[in-house]
Structure formats: structure tokens, C-alpha cells
mmCIF file of C-alpha atoms and ligand atoms in Angstrom:
data_model
loop_
_atom_site.group_PDB
_atom_site.id
_atom_site.type_symbol
_atom_site.label_atom_id
_atom_site.label_comp_id
_atom_site.label_asym_id
_atom_site.label_seq_id
_atom_site.Cartn_x
_atom_site.Cartn_y
_atom_site.Cartn_z
ATOM 1 C CA MET T 1 79.128 164.775 129.814
ATOM 2 C CA ASP T 2 80.129 167.790 131.806
ATOM 3 C CA PHE T 3 80.653 170.590 129.624
ATOM 4 C CA ASN T 4 83.384 172.214 131.508
ATOM 5 C CA ALA T 5 85.724 169.182 131.205
ATOM 6 C CA ASN T 6 88.362 169.298 128.779
ATOM 7 C CA VAL T 7 89.641 165.805 129.048
ATOM 8 C CA ARG T 8 88.399 162.612 127.747
ATOM 9 C CA PRO T 9 87.157 160.187 130.204
ATOM 10 C CA ALA T 10 89.121 157.253 129.698
ATOM 11 C CA ASP T 11 85.834 154.818 129.501
ATOM 12 C CA MET T 12 84.453 157.247 127.123
ATOM 13 C CA GLU T 13 83.294 154.711 123.783
ATOM 14 C CA ARG T 14 85.242 155.839 120.632
ATOM 15 C CA ILE T 15 82.205 156.716 118.185
ATOM 16 C CA THR T 16 82.354 154.105 115.795
ATOM 17 C CA THR T 17 78.592 152.896 114.509
ATOM 18 C CA PRO T 18 75.442 154.950 113.576
ATOM 19 C CA GLU T 19 73.764 153.999 117.037
ATOM 20 C CA LEU T 20 76.472 154.913 119.025
ATOM 21 C CA ALA T 21 76.483 158.422 117.141
ATOM 22 C CA LYS T 22 72.648 158.577 117.681
ATOM 23 C CA ALA T 23 73.494 157.987 121.552
ATOM 24 C CA PHE T 24 76.516 161.116 121.648
ATOM 25 C CA ILE T 25 73.548 163.000 119.806
ATOM 26 C CA ASP T 26 70.338 162.311 122.313
ATOM 27 C CA ALA T 27 72.891 163.083 125.258
ATOM 28 C CA GLN T 28 74.338 165.893 123.661
ATOM 29 C CA VAL T 29 71.110 167.692 122.621
ATOM 30 C CA LYS T 30 69.879 166.908 126.381
ATOM 31 C CA ALA T 31 73.113 168.502 127.829
ATOM 32 C CA VAL T 32 72.731 171.773 125.342
ATOM 33 C CA ARG T 33 69.276 172.277 126.419
ATOM 34 C CA ASP T 34 70.345 171.654 130.192
ATOM 35 C CA GLN T 35 72.849 174.287 129.678
ATOM 36 C CA VAL T 36 71.140 177.248 127.981
ATOM 37 C CA GLY T 37 67.681 176.927 128.842
ATOM 38 C CA ASP T 38 65.724 179.230 127.106
ATOM 39 C CA GLY T 39 68.586 181.421 126.096
ATOM 40 C CA ARG T 40 69.696 181.964 122.576
ATOM 41 C CA VAL T 41 73.354 180.676 120.992
ATOM 42 C CA LEU T 42 75.229 182.509 118.581
ATOM 43 C CA LEU T 43 77.253 180.362 116.212
ATOM 44 C CA ALA T 44 79.911 181.308 113.438
ATOM 45 C CA LEU T 45 79.069 178.693 110.573
ATOM 46 C CA SER T 46 81.797 178.365 107.962
ATOM 47 C CA GLY T 47 80.286 175.412 106.201
ATOM 48 C CA GLY T 48 83.426 173.247 107.638
ATOM 49 C CA VAL T 49 82.875 169.837 108.968
ATOM 50 C CA ASP T 50 83.091 171.124 112.625
ATOM 51 C CA SER T 51 81.115 174.342 112.658
ATOM 52 C CA SER T 52 78.068 172.150 110.477
ATOM 53 C CA VAL T 53 77.934 169.550 112.839
ATOM 54 C CA VAL T 54 77.686 171.679 115.903
ATOM 55 C CA ALA T 55 74.881 173.824 114.222
ATOM 56 C CA ALA T 56 72.668 170.993 112.733
ATOM 57 C CA LEU T 57 73.384 169.471 116.612
ATOM 58 C CA LEU T 58 72.387 172.767 117.740
ATOM 59 C CA ILE T 59 69.822 173.390 115.760
ATOM 60 C CA LYS T 60 67.900 169.807 116.820
ATOM 61 C CA ALA T 61 68.317 170.626 120.543
ATOM 62 C CA ILE T 62 67.301 174.419 120.168
ATOM 63 C CA GLY T 63 65.793 175.267 116.874
ATOM 64 C CA LYS T 64 65.675 178.747 116.012
ATOM 65 C CA ARG T 65 67.235 179.845 119.070
ATOM 66 C CA LEU T 66 70.642 179.102 117.331
ATOM 67 C CA VAL T 67 71.426 181.954 115.264
ATOM 68 C CA CYS T 68 74.163 181.243 112.844
ATOM 69 C CA VAL T 69 76.261 183.815 111.328
ATOM 70 C CA HIS T 70 77.665 182.413 107.631
ATOM 71 C CA VAL T 71 80.626 185.107 106.566
ATOM 72 C CA ASN T 72 81.663 184.869 103.095
ATOM 73 C CA HIS T 73 84.994 186.614 103.031
ATOM 74 C CA GLY T 74 85.212 185.861 99.265
ATOM 75 C CA LEU T 75 87.817 183.136 99.548
ATOM 76 C CA LEU T 76 85.429 180.177 99.447
ATOM 77 C CA ARG T 77 85.504 177.632 97.141
ATOM 78 C CA LYS T 78 83.021 177.589 93.996
ATOM 79 C CA GLY T 79 79.158 176.696 95.575
ATOM 80 C CA GLU T 80 80.277 176.607 99.333
ATOM 81 C CA PRO T 81 78.105 179.759 100.538
ATOM 82 C CA GLU T 82 75.076 178.354 98.446
ATOM 83 C CA GLN T 83 75.518 175.009 100.030
ATOM 84 C CA VAL T 84 75.419 176.849 103.513
ATOM 85 C CA ILE T 85 72.671 178.729 102.751
ATOM 86 C CA ASN T 86 70.564 175.540 101.042
ATOM 87 C CA VAL T 87 71.375 173.226 103.779
ATOM 88 C CA PHE T 88 71.112 175.130 106.657
ATOM 89 C CA GLY T 89 68.944 178.309 105.799
ATOM 90 C CA LYS T 90 66.342 175.873 103.702
ATOM 91 C CA GLU T 91 66.417 172.551 104.546
ATOM 92 C CA LEU T 92 67.160 172.551 107.971
ATOM 93 C CA GLY T 93 64.973 175.943 108.400
ATOM 94 C CA ALA T 94 68.024 177.419 110.649
ATOM 95 C CA GLU T 95 67.980 181.115 111.683
ATOM 96 C CA LEU T 96 71.036 181.955 109.515
ATOM 97 C CA ILE T 97 72.500 185.382 108.828
ATOM 98 C CA TYR T 98 74.314 185.408 105.777
ATOM 99 C CA VAL T 99 76.838 188.573 105.127
ATOM 100 C CA ASP T 100 78.537 188.881 101.810
ATOM 101 C CA ALA T 101 82.081 190.544 102.857
ATOM 102 C CA THR T 102 83.837 189.962 99.756
ATOM 103 C CA ASP T 103 84.376 193.586 98.679
ATOM 104 C CA ARG T 104 85.215 194.466 102.268
ATOM 105 C CA PHE T 105 88.293 191.799 102.757
ATOM 106 C CA LEU T 106 89.158 192.095 99.524
ATOM 107 C CA ASN T 107 89.923 195.931 99.799
ATOM 108 C CA LYS T 108 92.043 194.925 103.279
ATOM 109 C CA LEU T 109 93.933 192.366 101.268
ATOM 110 C CA ALA T 110 94.855 194.895 98.154
ATOM 111 C CA GLY T 111 98.576 194.896 97.202
ATOM 112 C CA VAL T 112 99.349 192.289 100.706
ATOM 113 C CA ALA T 113 101.595 189.692 99.318
ATOM 114 C CA ASP T 114 103.215 188.422 102.771
ATOM 115 C CA PRO T 115 101.853 185.305 103.573
ATOM 116 C CA GLU T 116 101.588 185.745 107.287
ATOM 117 C CA THR T 117 100.499 189.521 106.925
ATOM 118 C CA LYS T 118 97.568 187.989 104.442
ATOM 119 C CA ARG T 119 96.488 185.280 107.150
ATOM 120 C CA LYS T 120 96.562 188.004 109.951
ATOM 121 C CA VAL T 121 94.470 190.423 107.796
ATOM 122 C CA ILE T 122 91.868 187.733 106.890
ATOM 123 C CA GLY T 123 91.848 186.792 110.495
ATOM 124 C CA ALA T 124 91.205 190.217 111.804
ATOM 125 C CA GLU T 125 88.862 191.095 109.374
ATOM 126 C CA PHE T 126 86.798 188.058 110.063
ATOM 127 C CA ILE T 127 86.574 189.015 113.714
ATOM 128 C CA ASN T 128 85.667 192.467 112.996
ATOM 129 C CA VAL T 129 82.555 191.493 110.540
ATOM 130 C CA PHE T 130 81.447 188.424 113.055
ATOM 131 C CA ALA T 131 81.840 191.192 115.904
ATOM 132 C CA GLU T 132 79.559 193.501 113.959
ATOM 133 C CA GLU T 133 76.397 190.982 113.308
ATOM 134 C CA ALA T 134 76.888 190.206 117.122
ATOM 135 C CA ARG T 135 76.593 193.351 118.569
ATOM 136 C CA LYS T 136 73.444 193.732 116.787
ATOM 137 C CA LEU T 137 71.757 190.903 118.569
ATOM 138 C CA ASN T 138 69.583 191.067 121.719
ATOM 139 C CA GLY T 139 69.243 188.108 124.054
ATOM 140 C CA VAL T 140 72.385 186.154 122.923
ATOM 141 C CA ASN T 141 74.476 185.272 125.501
ATOM 142 C CA PHE T 142 75.780 181.682 124.212
ATOM 143 C CA LEU T 143 78.608 181.401 121.814
ATOM 144 C CA ALA T 144 79.072 178.032 120.205
ATOM 145 C CA GLN T 145 82.467 176.405 118.810
ATOM 146 C CA GLY T 146 83.741 173.591 116.656
ATOM 147 C CA THR T 147 85.930 172.796 118.672
ATOM 148 C CA ILE T 148 87.475 169.099 118.675
ATOM 149 C CA TYR T 149 89.511 166.782 121.120
ATOM 150 C CA PRO T 150 92.718 167.714 118.781
ATOM 151 C CA ASP T 151 92.088 171.345 119.203
ATOM 152 C CA ILE T 152 92.340 171.035 122.980
ATOM 153 C CA LEU T 153 95.407 168.746 122.636
ATOM 154 C CA GLU T 154 97.550 170.964 120.640
ATOM 155 C CA SER T 155 96.485 174.380 122.122
ATOM 156 C CA ASN T 156 95.851 173.796 126.051
ATOM 157 C CA GLY T 157 92.001 174.459 125.400
ATOM 158 C CA VAL T 158 92.656 177.370 123.057
ATOM 159 C CA LYS T 159 91.336 176.609 119.438
ATOM 160 C CA ALA T 160 94.255 178.482 118.034
ATOM 161 C CA HIS T 161 93.578 178.780 114.352
ATOM 162 C CA HIS T 162 89.329 179.008 114.886
ATOM 163 C CA ASN T 163 88.291 182.273 113.740
ATOM 164 C CA VAL T 164 86.246 183.342 117.103
ATOM 165 C CA GLY T 165 88.990 182.796 119.437
ATOM 166 C CA GLY T 166 90.212 186.493 119.475
ATOM 167 C CA LEU T 167 86.838 187.987 119.979
ATOM 168 C CA PRO T 168 87.043 191.558 121.394
ATOM 169 C CA ASP T 169 86.464 191.478 125.500
ATOM 170 C CA ASP T 170 82.896 192.944 125.254
ATOM 171 C CA LEU T 171 81.813 190.108 123.286
ATOM 172 C CA LYS T 172 84.165 187.553 125.140
ATOM 173 C CA ASP T 173 82.896 188.714 128.224
ATOM 174 C CA ARG T 174 78.873 188.417 127.120
ATOM 175 C CA PHE T 175 79.222 184.390 126.123
ATOM 176 C CA ALA T 176 79.433 181.528 127.880
ATOM 177 C CA LEU T 177 80.836 178.767 125.499
ATOM 178 C CA VAL T 178 78.878 175.776 123.885
ATOM 179 C CA GLU T 179 81.425 173.249 122.597
ATOM 180 C CA PRO T 180 79.423 170.180 121.783
ATOM 181 C CA VAL T 181 82.088 168.157 120.128
ATOM 182 C CA LYS T 182 84.853 169.336 122.133
ATOM 183 C CA LEU T 183 85.870 165.603 123.356
ATOM 184 C CA LEU T 184 85.448 164.075 119.924
ATOM 185 C CA PHE T 185 88.115 163.197 117.336
ATOM 186 C CA LYS T 186 87.688 164.241 113.374
ATOM 187 C CA ASP T 187 85.915 160.806 112.498
ATOM 188 C CA GLU T 188 83.613 160.989 115.288
ATOM 189 C CA VAL T 189 82.758 164.439 114.336
ATOM 190 C CA ARG T 190 81.718 162.952 110.756
ATOM 191 C CA MET T 191 79.819 160.128 112.461
ATOM 192 C CA VAL T 192 77.642 162.375 114.316
ATOM 193 C CA GLY T 193 77.282 164.792 111.641
ATOM 194 C CA LYS T 194 76.206 161.686 109.088
ATOM 195 C CA GLU T 195 73.760 160.690 111.690
ATOM 196 C CA LEU T 196 72.341 164.013 111.826
ATOM 197 C CA GLY T 197 71.597 163.984 108.314
ATOM 198 C CA LEU T 198 74.150 166.113 106.572
ATOM 199 C CA PRO T 199 75.376 165.548 103.294
ATOM 200 C CA ASP T 200 78.334 163.849 102.572
ATOM 201 C CA ASN T 201 80.200 166.129 100.295
ATOM 202 C CA MET T 202 80.081 168.646 103.630
ATOM 203 C CA VAL T 203 80.755 165.348 106.207
ATOM 204 C CA PHE T 204 83.385 163.982 104.700
ATOM 205 C CA ARG T 205 84.977 166.985 102.914
ATOM 206 C CA GLN T 206 88.780 167.590 102.495
ATOM 207 C CA PRO T 207 90.622 169.941 104.830
ATOM 208 C CA PHE T 208 90.241 173.411 103.482
ATOM 209 C CA PRO T 209 92.361 176.126 105.271
ATOM 210 C CA GLY T 210 90.640 179.116 107.206
ATOM 211 C CA PRO T 211 92.088 181.975 104.778
ATOM 212 C CA GLY T 212 90.535 179.852 102.295
ATOM 213 C CA LEU T 213 91.739 180.787 98.601
ATOM 214 C CA GLY T 214 93.333 183.780 99.840
ATOM 215 C CA VAL T 215 96.664 181.208 100.346
ATOM 216 C CA ARG T 216 95.961 179.387 96.988
ATOM 217 C CA CYS T 217 96.308 183.018 95.113
ATOM 218 C CA ILE T 218 99.841 183.223 95.892
ATOM 219 C CA GLY T 219 101.242 186.961 96.632
ATOM 220 C CA ALA T 220 98.860 189.944 96.690
ATOM 221 C CA ILE T 221 95.467 188.706 95.562
ATOM 222 C CA THR T 222 93.957 190.047 92.478
ATOM 223 C CA ARG T 223 90.252 189.101 91.666
ATOM 224 C CA ASP T 224 91.413 187.453 87.920
ATOM 225 C CA ARG T 225 93.902 185.132 89.864
ATOM 226 C CA LEU T 226 90.843 184.361 92.599
ATOM 227 C CA GLU T 227 88.173 183.588 89.875
ATOM 228 C CA ALA T 228 90.931 181.588 87.850
ATOM 229 C CA VAL T 229 91.254 179.627 91.435
ATOM 230 C CA ARG T 230 88.411 179.186 92.255
ATOM 231 C CA GLU T 231 87.192 177.783 88.708
ATOM 232 C CA SER T 232 89.931 175.434 88.376
ATOM 233 C CA ASP T 233 89.345 174.170 91.782
ATOM 234 C CA ALA T 234 85.592 173.666 91.134
ATOM 235 C CA ILE T 235 86.696 171.644 87.744
ATOM 236 C CA LEU T 236 89.587 169.434 89.596
ATOM 237 C CA ARG T 237 87.032 168.463 92.050
ATOM 238 C CA GLU T 238 84.241 167.688 89.609
ATOM 239 C CA GLU T 239 87.304 165.686 87.977
ATOM 240 C CA PHE T 240 87.993 163.821 91.343
ATOM 241 C CA ALA T 241 84.143 163.186 92.162
ATOM 242 C CA ARG T 242 83.793 161.591 88.477
ATOM 243 C CA GLU T 243 86.559 159.211 89.149
ATOM 244 C CA GLY T 244 85.828 158.414 92.981
ATOM 245 C CA LEU T 245 89.289 159.969 94.062
ATOM 246 C CA ASP T 246 87.354 162.462 96.057
ATOM 247 C CA ARG T 247 87.671 159.844 99.319
ATOM 248 C CA LYS T 248 90.413 158.474 98.255
ATOM 249 C CA VAL T 249 92.989 161.256 98.172
ATOM 250 C CA TRP T 250 93.578 163.292 101.283
ATOM 251 C CA GLN T 251 93.791 166.841 99.977
ATOM 252 C CA TYR T 252 93.334 167.900 96.305
ATOM 253 C CA PHE T 253 93.780 171.762 95.274
ATOM 254 C CA THR T 254 94.660 173.983 92.464
ATOM 255 C CA LEU T 255 96.608 177.284 93.374
ATOM 256 C CA ILE T 256 97.671 179.993 91.080
ATOM 257 C CA PRO T 257 101.480 181.592 91.802
ATOM 258 C CA ASP T 258 101.600 185.026 90.768
ATOM 259 C CA ILE T 259 103.682 184.435 87.530
ATOM 260 C CA LYS T 260 102.675 184.733 84.004
ATOM 261 C CA SER T 261 104.388 183.043 81.338
ATOM 262 C CA VAL T 262 103.643 183.659 77.291
ATOM 263 C CA GLY T 263 101.117 181.540 75.548
ATOM 264 C CA VAL T 264 99.826 181.831 72.138
ATOM 265 C CA ARG T 265 95.718 182.836 71.833
ATOM 266 C CA ASN T 266 94.003 183.070 68.351
ATOM 267 C CA SER T 267 97.374 183.334 66.510
ATOM 268 C CA LYS T 268 98.398 186.237 68.953
ATOM 269 C CA ARG T 269 101.332 185.910 71.643
ATOM 270 C CA VAL T 270 99.642 186.582 75.277
ATOM 271 C CA ASP T 271 100.732 186.785 78.833
ATOM 272 C CA GLU T 272 98.540 184.705 81.046
ATOM 273 C CA TRP T 273 98.404 182.669 84.468
ATOM 274 C CA ALA T 274 99.701 179.286 85.301
ATOM 275 C CA VAL T 275 97.450 176.867 87.018
ATOM 276 C CA VAL T 276 99.163 174.479 89.679
ATOM 277 C CA ILE T 277 97.220 171.261 90.733
ATOM 278 C CA ARG T 278 98.210 169.751 94.100
ATOM 279 C CA ALA T 279 96.822 166.531 95.634
ATOM 280 C CA VAL T 280 98.578 164.782 98.116
ATOM 281 C CA ASN T 281 98.256 161.902 100.999
ATOM 282 C CA THR T 282 99.079 161.866 104.632
ATOM 283 C CA VAL T 283 98.082 160.820 108.037
ATOM 284 C CA ASP T 284 99.016 163.717 110.132
ATOM 285 C CA ALA T 285 99.491 166.521 107.606
ATOM 286 C CA MET T 286 103.091 166.563 108.917
ATOM 287 C CA SER T 287 104.339 164.788 106.198
ATOM 288 C CA ALA T 288 102.878 163.923 102.743
ATOM 289 C CA THR T 289 103.112 162.250 99.615
ATOM 290 C CA VAL T 290 101.945 162.842 96.382
ATOM 291 C CA GLU T 291 99.278 161.154 94.775
ATOM 292 C CA PRO T 292 100.160 159.175 91.212
ATOM 293 C CA LEU T 293 97.433 160.859 89.442
ATOM 294 C CA GLU T 294 96.912 159.083 85.879
ATOM 295 C CA PHE T 295 98.178 161.012 82.868
ATOM 296 C CA ALA T 296 94.927 160.560 81.330
ATOM 297 C CA PHE T 297 93.244 161.991 84.081
ATOM 298 C CA LEU T 298 95.239 165.428 84.181
ATOM 299 C CA ASP T 299 95.401 165.395 80.581
ATOM 300 C CA ARG T 300 91.830 166.016 80.921
ATOM 301 C CA VAL T 301 91.666 168.215 83.730
ATOM 302 C CA THR T 302 94.152 170.006 81.806
ATOM 303 C CA LYS T 303 92.088 170.403 78.609
ATOM 304 C CA ARG T 304 89.051 171.354 80.801
ATOM 305 C CA ILE T 305 91.246 174.372 82.960
ATOM 306 C CA LEU T 306 92.618 175.884 79.359
ATOM 307 C CA ALA T 307 89.176 175.851 77.802
ATOM 308 C CA GLU T 308 87.128 176.862 80.489
ATOM 309 C CA VAL T 309 89.267 179.221 82.935
ATOM 310 C CA LYS T 310 90.078 182.876 81.773
ATOM 311 C CA GLY T 311 93.263 184.306 81.945
ATOM 312 C CA VAL T 312 95.128 180.587 82.040
ATOM 313 C CA ASN T 313 97.438 179.456 79.477
ATOM 314 C CA ARG T 314 99.289 176.441 81.599
ATOM 315 C CA VAL T 315 98.611 173.606 83.794
ATOM 316 C CA LEU T 316 101.133 172.082 85.940
ATOM 317 C CA TYR T 317 101.119 169.036 88.368
ATOM 318 C CA ASP T 318 103.111 169.599 91.542
ATOM 319 C CA LEU T 319 105.252 166.408 91.953
ATOM 320 C CA SER T 320 106.927 167.707 95.711
ATOM 321 C CA PRO T 321 106.654 165.498 98.614
ATOM 322 C CA LYS T 322 106.362 167.134 102.299
ATOM 323 C CA PRO T 323 109.550 167.851 102.979
ATOM 324 C CA ALA T 324 110.949 169.610 101.246
ATOM 325 C CA ALA T 325 107.848 171.281 100.328
ATOM 326 C CA THR T 326 104.498 171.971 102.424
ATOM 327 C CA ILE T 327 101.066 170.856 101.617
ATOM 328 C CA GLU T 328 99.948 174.588 100.803
ATOM 329 C CA TRP T 329 102.350 177.127 98.642
ATOM 330 C CA GLU T 330 102.061 179.921 101.385
HETATM 331 P P1 XMP P 1 100.678 172.458 105.175
HETATM 332 O O1 XMP P 1 100.834 173.510 103.878
HETATM 333 O O2 XMP P 1 101.910 173.551 106.207
HETATM 334 O O3 XMP P 1 99.823 172.298 105.378
HETATM 335 O O4 XMP P 1 101.854 171.146 104.917
HETATM 336 C C1 XMP P 1 99.380 171.406 106.208
HETATM 337 C C2 XMP P 1 97.726 171.341 106.314
HETATM 338 O O5 XMP P 1 97.295 172.489 107.320
HETATM 339 C C3 XMP P 1 96.175 173.240 106.051
HETATM 340 N N1 XMP P 1 96.810 174.785 106.376
HETATM 341 C C4 XMP P 1 96.026 175.652 107.439
HETATM 342 N N2 XMP P 1 94.900 175.565 107.895
HETATM 343 N N3 XMP P 1 94.524 177.601 108.007
HETATM 344 C C5 XMP P 1 94.401 176.168 108.280
HETATM 345 O O6 XMP P 1 93.086 176.510 108.895
HETATM 346 C C6 XMP P 1 95.961 178.077 107.580
HETATM 347 O O7 XMP P 1 96.301 179.045 107.504
HETATM 348 C C7 XMP P 1 96.378 177.085 107.181
HETATM 349 N N4 XMP P 1 97.689 176.671 106.176
HETATM 350 C C8 XMP P 1 97.532 175.093 105.944
HETATM 351 C C9 XMP P 1 96.918 172.454 104.772
HETATM 352 O O8 XMP P 1 95.719 173.136 103.600
HETATM 353 C C10 XMP P 1 96.802 171.174 105.176
HETATM 354 O O9 XMP P 1 95.624 170.541 104.961
#
């Protein structure tokens, strides 16, 4: 395939079967080898579907000449950094640099309550951390990105919400881009990921915003609420998987507004946080309907959150469709 082409050829077959996925992989492995020769390639590996599929594809093509950098901004879901380290660092034997930048991000975010400012701080700090790692590496002249076709269609070729989009000039000039899935739609990327042997819970995962749990810890992020969001979200995901709802519902998560309310613990009145459950279905995220979760299911999740998550005394289910609401709260 032509690496410079930003337009999907009219006769390009939709990847709907494992055989077609395999043919695509074989073609891209060859194309990547032709493009990079014996060079090295850098990739920001978030663990999301797109960057994971690109990583697996490039490992197949060039092995340890792919250098993956996984930046943990402290706003990932429970188990995510561990899964990246296990799948890519251990099972696939990738060259993986893991950066735990949690303290750095949380320090920068301290007291920042405005949602857009939070997003900007997270995006800018991500570039800083990634650029620092990139500058430490010698002989790496290619940058791989998990750009997919909707990114090109929506933003004229620039992956607007992609974290590496705004690299400083010295790095931009140094790298040629490698974007092996840029002509694929999301379902095709998943098909390719599955054929590459990535785990289902990586390939079929629900959408997760780049700023991560940062936008689900409403207002200024505090460590206690961040941990409570992470723990309650893990409980919700566990219960969704147990019920087989994880492949049925489009997006489901918890969030914590910055409001305390009074409750009772050990016969004492104590002010604690409220956890909100959100579960929605949509086709294009422009509008969304609420999943009619069974009361017994909500009851079970509520009991677990109240028993297992520190500092939480209420659990609410958000019944608001988009519009009037949005999917996230900020
Ligand atoms: P809203 O809240 O606008 O969300 O209804 C629509 C979809 O976009 C996701 N989302 C984001 N994704 N960075 C992202 O990468 C963001 O800042 C962001 N904000 C919202 C949201 O999870 C939903 O799937």
C-alpha cells in the first residue's frame, strides 16, 4: 500500500474476515520493512486499540527495532499499565520503555478545575514526557502512530486528539511517520488486532478518553477521588463482564463529582463522595441512549462499591441521554 496516500482506494476491500486480516497484515509487514529498512521506529503505546494494533504489527515486521514508550499519566484504569507491560513487554517481547509519570501529572493538575484546562495540561505534559524519552534515544528516525481512517476523514490528516500530534519541532523534523492502519476503519483495526493475537479485552475494549480518569474525577483532581473512581470503575467493569454486558453496551464507567454528602459509618455521620454509574449505547457518539440496566444488577454493583471503595457513601445511576447530557460529565 502507498504510505503517502491519505485516501482509501475505491476498490480496497473491507476487512471482514480473518483471511482478509491476514492478507492485510502480510502486505503491511512487507510495506513497513520496505519503508524503514534497518531503521528504528518509536511508538507511544497507550494500550488503546489503535496503538496496540500498530505495536503488534510492527513487532511482527521489525521486532526489537520498534521502541514502545508507555506513559502512565496516573489516569489510566485499574490494570491497564500492567496489561501493556505483560502483553507487549513480556509475551510479545517488545522493546518497551515504561514511564510512571503519575506524580508529575498530578502535581501539574493540582487545583486545576476547568475541564478544558485539565485536558490541555494532560496533553501538554504527555508531550513533555514523551519528548524527553524520545530525545534519550539514538538512531530512531521513524515515529509510528495509530492514526485510523476516521481520524483522516475528520481532521484532514491530523490526528487531532492524538497525543503525539503536537511534538516539538526538533522531534517533528527528525521523524518520518509510519501509520500502517491509517486507511482502516475501527472494526477493521479490531479484526487485524485479533488476527495478530492480541487479547479480546484489548481489541474489543470500549472507548476511553485520552485524558482518562482525569475527566471522570470532576473538578480539581484529588488522589482520594481518583483512587475511588479507579476502584469503582474496576468493580463496574468486572460486573459487566460477569453478566456478558461488556460486549453489548457501548460505553460504561463510573465518575465522581466533587460533591460530598452526609452518610452514616459506625453510627457516626460522615461526609463522603458519591459515585455515578454511566452506561450508554450509541452509533457515532453524537447522540446516546441509556442502557436499561436491571435493578438487581445495579443493586449488586452498589453494594460492592459501598463495601469496597474507600470514602464513598452513595451510588447513583445517571439516566440522562445525549442530548440533553453528554456521555462524559466534563
Ligand atoms: P461526550 O462526552 O462528548 O463524549 O458525549 C463522546 C465520546 O468521546 C469520548 N471523549 C473523549 N475522548 N478525549 C478523547 O479521546 C477527550 O477529551 C474526550 N472527551 C470525551 C467519550 O468518552 C465518548 O466516547
